[in-house]
Coordinates of C-alpha atoms and ligand atoms in Angstrom, one line a residue:
M1 CA 16.4 -0.1 29.9
R2 CA 19.4 -0.4 27.7
F3 CA 21.3 -2.1 30.5
L4 CA 18.4 -4.6 30.9
V5 CA 18.3 -5.4 27.2
A6 CA 22.1 -5.9 27.2
L7 CA 21.9 -8.1 30.3
L8 CA 19.0 -10.2 28.9
S9 CA 20.8 -10.7 25.6
I10 CA 24.0 -11.9 27.3
L11 CA 22.3 -14.4 29.7
P12 CA 20.7 -16.9 27.2
L13 CA 23.6 -16.7 24.7
S14 CA 25.8 -18.7 27.0
A15 CA 23.4 -21.6 26.5
V16 CA 23.9 -21.6 22.8
A17 CA 27.3 -23.0 21.8
H18 CA 26.7 -24.3 18.3
A19 CA 25.0 -22.7 15.4
A20 CA 21.8 -23.8 13.9
V21 CA 21.2 -27.0 15.8
P22 CA 18.4 -27.4 18.3
E23 CA 20.0 -27.9 21.7
Q24 CA 18.9 -30.0 24.6
G25 CA 17.7 -27.6 27.3
G26 CA 18.5 -24.6 25.2
I27 CA 16.4 -21.5 26.2
N28 CA 17.3 -18.9 23.6
L29 CA 16.6 -18.7 19.9
Q30 CA 19.2 -20.5 17.6
D31 CA 22.3 -18.6 16.9
A32 CA 22.0 -16.1 14.1
A33 CA 23.6 -16.7 10.7
T34 CA 22.0 -13.8 8.9
R35 CA 21.4 -10.1 9.5
I36 CA 17.7 -10.8 9.5
M37 CA 18.0 -13.3 12.4
E38 CA 20.3 -10.9 14.3
R39 CA 17.6 -8.3 14.1
L40 CA 15.0 -10.8 15.3
H41 CA 17.3 -11.7 18.2
W42 CA 17.5 -8.1 19.2
F43 CA 13.8 -7.7 18.9
H44 CA 13.1 -10.8 21.0
N45 CA 15.4 -9.6 23.8
Y46 CA 13.8 -6.1 23.6
L47 CA 10.4 -7.7 24.0
V48 CA 11.6 -9.8 26.9
A49 CA 12.8 -6.6 28.6
I50 CA 9.5 -4.9 28.1
I51 CA 7.5 -7.9 29.3
T52 CA 9.8 -8.2 32.4
I53 CA 9.3 -4.6 33.3
I54 CA 5.5 -4.8 32.9
T55 CA 5.3 -8.0 34.9
L56 CA 7.5 -6.7 37.8
F57 CA 5.5 -3.4 37.8
V58 CA 2.1 -5.2 38.1
L59 CA 3.6 -7.5 40.8
A60 CA 4.8 -4.5 42.8
L61 CA 1.3 -2.9 42.5
I62 CA -0.4 -6.0 43.7
V63 CA 2.0 -6.4 46.7
W64 CA 1.7 -2.7 47.5
V65 CA -2.2 -2.9 47.5
C66 CA -2.1 -6.1 49.6
I67 CA 0.0 -4.6 52.3
K68 CA -1.3 -1.0 52.4
Y69 CA -5.0 -1.6 51.7
N70 CA -5.8 -4.8 53.5
K71 CA -8.7 -4.9 56.0
R72 CA -6.4 -4.4 59.0
A73 CA -4.2 -1.6 57.7
N74 CA -7.1 0.2 56.1
P75 CA -10.4 -0.7 57.8
V76 CA -12.4 2.1 56.3
A77 CA -12.1 2.1 52.5
R78 CA -12.4 5.4 50.7
K79 CA -15.2 5.5 48.1
F80 CA -14.5 7.3 44.8
S81 CA -15.0 6.3 41.3
H82 CA -12.8 8.6 39.1
N83 CA -9.2 9.7 39.1
T84 CA -8.6 11.7 36.0
P85 CA -4.7 11.6 36.1
I86 CA -4.6 7.8 36.6
E87 CA -7.1 7.3 33.7
I88 CA -5.0 9.4 31.4
I89 CA -1.8 7.5 32.5
W90 CA -3.4 4.0 31.9
T91 CA -4.6 5.1 28.5
V92 CA -1.5 6.8 27.3
V93 CA 1.2 4.5 28.7
P94 CA -0.1 1.3 27.0
V95 CA -0.3 3.2 23.7
L96 CA 3.3 4.3 24.1
I97 CA 4.3 0.7 24.8
L98 CA 2.5 -0.5 21.7
V99 CA 4.2 2.2 19.6
A100 CA 7.6 1.1 21.0
I101 CA 6.8 -2.5 20.1
A102 CA 5.3 -1.7 16.6
G103 CA 8.2 0.5 15.5
P104 CA 11.0 -2.1 15.4
S105 CA 8.5 -4.8 14.5
F106 CA 7.5 -3.0 11.3
S107 CA 11.1 -2.2 10.4
N108 CA 12.1 -5.8 10.8
L109 CA 9.1 -6.9 8.7
F110 CA 10.1 -4.4 6.0
Y111 CA 13.7 -5.6 6.0
Q112 CA 12.6 -9.2 5.8
E113 CA 9.9 -8.9 3.2
N114 CA 11.6 -6.5 0.7
Q115 CA 14.3 -7.9 -1.5
P116 CA 17.1 -5.4 -1.6
D117 CA 18.0 -3.5 -4.7
L118 CA 21.4 -5.0 -5.5
E119 CA 22.3 -2.4 -8.0
A120 CA 21.8 0.4 -5.5
I121 CA 23.7 -1.5 -2.8
A122 CA 26.6 -2.3 -5.2
A123 CA 26.8 1.5 -5.9
A124 CA 26.6 2.5 -2.2
D125 CA 29.7 3.4 -0.3
E126 CA 28.1 4.1 3.0
D127 CA 29.1 2.2 6.1
N128 CA 25.8 0.3 6.8
P129 CA 25.9 -3.1 8.5
N130 CA 22.7 -4.1 6.8
I131 CA 24.1 -4.0 3.2
Y132 CA 26.9 -5.9 1.5
P133 CA 28.1 -4.1 -1.5
E134 CA 30.7 -6.8 -2.5
A135 CA 28.0 -9.5 -2.4
A136 CA 25.6 -7.2 -4.3
E137 CA 28.0 -6.9 -7.2
Q138 CA 27.8 -10.7 -7.7
G139 CA 24.0 -10.6 -8.0
W140 CA 21.3 -12.9 -6.8
I141 CA 21.4 -16.7 -6.3
T142 CA 17.8 -18.0 -6.7
V143 CA 16.7 -21.2 -5.3
K144 CA 13.3 -22.7 -5.2
A145 CA 12.1 -25.0 -2.4
Q146 CA 9.1 -27.0 -3.2
G147 CA 7.3 -28.8 -0.3
N148 CA 6.1 -32.3 -1.0
Q149 CA 4.6 -35.1 1.1
W150 CA 7.1 -35.6 2.8
N151 CA 10.3 -34.1 1.5
W152 CA 11.6 -31.0 -0.3
T153 CA 12.5 -30.5 -4.0
Y154 CA 15.2 -27.9 -4.5
S155 CA 15.8 -26.3 -7.9
F156 CA 18.0 -23.6 -9.2
P157 CA 15.9 -21.8 -11.9
D158 CA 18.9 -19.9 -13.2
V159 CA 21.2 -23.0 -13.6
L160 CA 20.1 -25.2 -16.5
D161 CA 21.4 -28.6 -17.2
D162 CA 22.3 -30.0 -20.7
G163 CA 18.7 -30.7 -21.5
G164 CA 17.7 -27.1 -20.7
Y165 CA 15.9 -27.9 -17.5
P166 CA 16.7 -26.2 -14.1
V167 CA 19.0 -28.2 -11.9
E168 CA 16.8 -30.0 -9.4
F169 CA 17.0 -32.6 -6.7
V170 CA 14.9 -34.2 -4.0
S171 CA 16.0 -34.0 -0.4
N172 CA 14.8 -36.9 1.8
P173 CA 15.1 -37.3 5.5
L174 CA 17.7 -39.9 6.6
Q175 CA 15.8 -41.0 9.6
R176 CA 12.2 -41.0 10.6
G177 CA 10.7 -41.5 14.0
L178 CA 11.9 -42.3 17.5
S179 CA 15.4 -42.2 18.8
S180 CA 15.4 -46.0 18.8
D181 CA 14.7 -46.2 15.1
N182 CA 17.3 -46.2 12.3
L183 CA 20.2 -45.1 14.5
D184 CA 22.7 -46.1 11.9
A185 CA 21.0 -44.0 9.2
A186 CA 21.4 -40.7 11.2
R187 CA 24.6 -38.9 10.2
G188 CA 23.4 -35.7 11.7
P189 CA 20.8 -34.7 14.4
R190 CA 17.9 -37.1 14.7
N191 CA 15.1 -36.3 12.3
L192 CA 17.0 -33.3 10.8
A193 CA 19.7 -34.8 8.6
V194 CA 18.9 -35.4 5.0
D195 CA 20.4 -37.4 2.1
Y196 CA 20.8 -34.5 -0.3
P197 CA 21.2 -31.2 1.5
L198 CA 20.6 -27.8 0.0
V199 CA 24.0 -26.2 -0.7
L200 CA 24.4 -22.4 -0.7
P201 CA 27.5 -20.1 -0.9
V202 CA 28.4 -17.9 2.1
N203 CA 28.2 -14.1 1.8
R204 CA 25.9 -14.0 -1.2
Y205 CA 22.4 -12.6 -1.6
V206 CA 20.1 -15.6 -1.8
R207 CA 16.5 -15.2 -3.1
Y208 CA 14.4 -18.2 -2.1
Q209 CA 11.0 -19.0 -3.7
T210 CA 8.8 -21.6 -2.1
A211 CA 5.7 -23.4 -3.2
A212 CA 4.1 -26.8 -2.6
S213 CA 2.9 -29.7 -4.8
D214 CA 0.1 -31.0 -2.5
V215 CA -0.8 -29.3 0.7
I216 CA 0.5 -26.2 2.6
H217 CA 4.0 -26.6 4.0
S218 CA 6.3 -23.9 5.4
F219 CA 10.0 -23.4 4.5
T220 CA 11.7 -22.5 7.8
V221 CA 15.3 -22.3 8.9
P222 CA 15.5 -20.7 12.3
A223 CA 19.2 -19.6 12.1
F224 CA 18.4 -17.6 8.9
G225 CA 15.3 -16.0 10.4
I226 CA 13.1 -17.3 7.6
K227 CA 9.7 -18.9 7.8
T228 CA 7.6 -18.7 4.6
D229 CA 4.5 -20.7 3.8
A230 CA 4.8 -23.0 0.8
V231 CA 1.4 -23.0 -0.8
P232 CA 0.2 -25.0 -3.8
G233 CA -0.2 -22.9 -6.9
R234 CA 1.5 -19.9 -5.5
L235 CA 5.1 -18.7 -5.3
N236 CA 6.2 -17.0 -2.1
E237 CA 9.5 -15.3 -2.0
G238 CA 12.0 -14.1 0.6
W239 CA 15.7 -13.4 0.8
F240 CA 18.7 -13.8 3.1
L241 CA 22.5 -13.6 3.1
I242 CA 24.3 -16.1 5.3
E243 CA 27.4 -14.8 7.0
R244 CA 28.9 -18.0 8.3
E245 CA 29.8 -21.3 6.7
G246 CA 28.4 -24.4 8.4
T247 CA 25.4 -26.8 8.5
Y248 CA 22.0 -25.4 9.3
Y249 CA 18.8 -27.3 10.1
G250 CA 15.2 -26.4 9.7
Q251 CA 11.9 -28.1 9.4
C252 CA 8.6 -27.8 7.7
S253 CA 6.6 -25.5 10.1
E254 CA 3.1 -26.0 8.8
L255 CA 1.0 -28.8 10.2
C256 CA 0.9 -30.5 6.8
G257 CA 0.0 -34.1 7.5
K258 CA 1.0 -37.3 9.2
D259 CA 4.7 -37.1 8.4
H260 CA 4.9 -33.4 9.0
A261 CA 7.6 -34.0 11.6
F262 CA 9.8 -35.8 9.0
M263 CA 10.4 -33.3 6.3
P264 CA 13.6 -31.6 7.6
I265 CA 15.6 -29.0 5.8
E266 CA 19.4 -29.2 5.9
V267 CA 21.4 -26.4 4.4
R268 CA 25.2 -26.6 3.9
V269 CA 26.8 -23.2 3.6
V270 CA 30.1 -23.4 1.8
D271 CA 32.6 -21.0 0.2
Q272 CA 32.0 -19.8 -3.3
A273 CA 34.5 -22.1 -5.0
T274 CA 33.0 -25.3 -3.4
Y275 CA 29.5 -24.1 -4.3
D276 CA 30.6 -23.5 -7.9
T277 CA 32.1 -27.0 -8.2
W278 CA 29.0 -28.5 -6.6
I279 CA 26.5 -26.9 -9.0
E280 CA 28.7 -27.6 -12.0
T281 CA 28.8 -31.3 -11.0
L282 CA 25.0 -31.3 -10.6
R283 CA 24.6 -29.8 -14.0
S284 CA 26.5 -32.7 -15.5
G285 CA 24.1 -35.1 -13.8
D286 CA 26.6 -36.6 -11.3
F287 CA 24.5 -36.1 -8.1
D288 CA 26.5 -38.4 -5.8
G289 CA 29.8 -36.8 -7.0
A290 CA 28.4 -33.4 -6.3
F291 CA 27.3 -34.2 -2.8
D292 CA 30.5 -36.1 -2.1
S293 CA 32.5 -33.0 -3.0
I294 CA 30.5 -31.1 -0.4
D295 CA 31.1 -33.8 2.2
Q296 CA 34.8 -33.7 1.5
A297 CA 35.0 -30.0 1.6
Q298 CA 33.3 -29.9 4.9
L299 CA 35.3 -32.8 6.3
A300 CA 38.4 -30.7 5.5
N301 CA 36.8 -27.9 7.5
N302 CA 36.4 -30.1 10.6
S303 CA 32.8 -30.9 9.9
D304 CA 31.2 -33.5 12.1
R305 CA 29.7 -35.1 9.0
T306 CA 30.9 -38.5 8.2
S307 CA 30.8 -40.5 5.0
A308 CA 27.9 -40.3 2.5
D309 CA 27.4 -44.1 2.5
T310 CA 24.1 -44.0 4.2
R311 CA 22.4 -41.8 1.5
L312 CA 19.0 -43.2 0.6
A313 CA 19.8 -42.9 -3.0
Q314 CA 22.8 -45.2 -2.7
A315 CA 20.9 -47.6 -0.5
E316 CA 18.1 -48.0 -3.1
Ligands
CU1 CU1 5.1 -29.9 5.5

């Protein structure tokens, strides 16, 4: 079983070369950038192993019955209606399979849904891959993602500008529609790149809150293993810690209306110093300067992003 899980987890990974971008012909989940997503990867592969074993077992039974009990091989069928051992087996075994599925499923849900106690983690000295004591010492970064028709508003409730309001900006898609439309406007993947991306620091505990201003949306970034409904009048929460710098893409995942497909989420994960500079520049009100600094920092890191000339804000 373990071997099968290992085998299945190796096979699809070869198809995923880049992090967090949907791939043409890709068959596996997007590469994991958080511990939550790593756990979901493991669970996915584990389920595929269970499904494969059950499917092969049922196929073998069907083949066996076809060969051994067809009319020629077995002209006189036996007539009986009960077999107690078999009835016990086909009651108990499915229950055991469901327990084997529910166990890791519930533990993943618990890990995902419960914001960790950072004080306890900072004090912990155990060698647990699920916790990050150094990150816990620095506390939470809180970001709110509000879904609108058809874009996202990001705000940092803990970071106030000179007027005393939280730092806030709107993130619009750079391109809408078919591959033949607006080719020049697309700096990143089609229908995924945005003008003002959400910027977050690497290796920090991030708490996200999500709500909506109009209809139900869903804040989803596959590489982070998060998908949380953004509901008007209600604040839903979750958390993650991103372990790798880079650009990550997600989309609204609730069928929210006619431009549902065009409210992408772009997250740039940068080092702490770049993030600090960015948010300080945002606080001062210089939005273009802030996002230019991110572009330059990522260009220096061999990012595939080009200039910021095509930003909607600058075009307007
Ligand atoms: Cu939406």
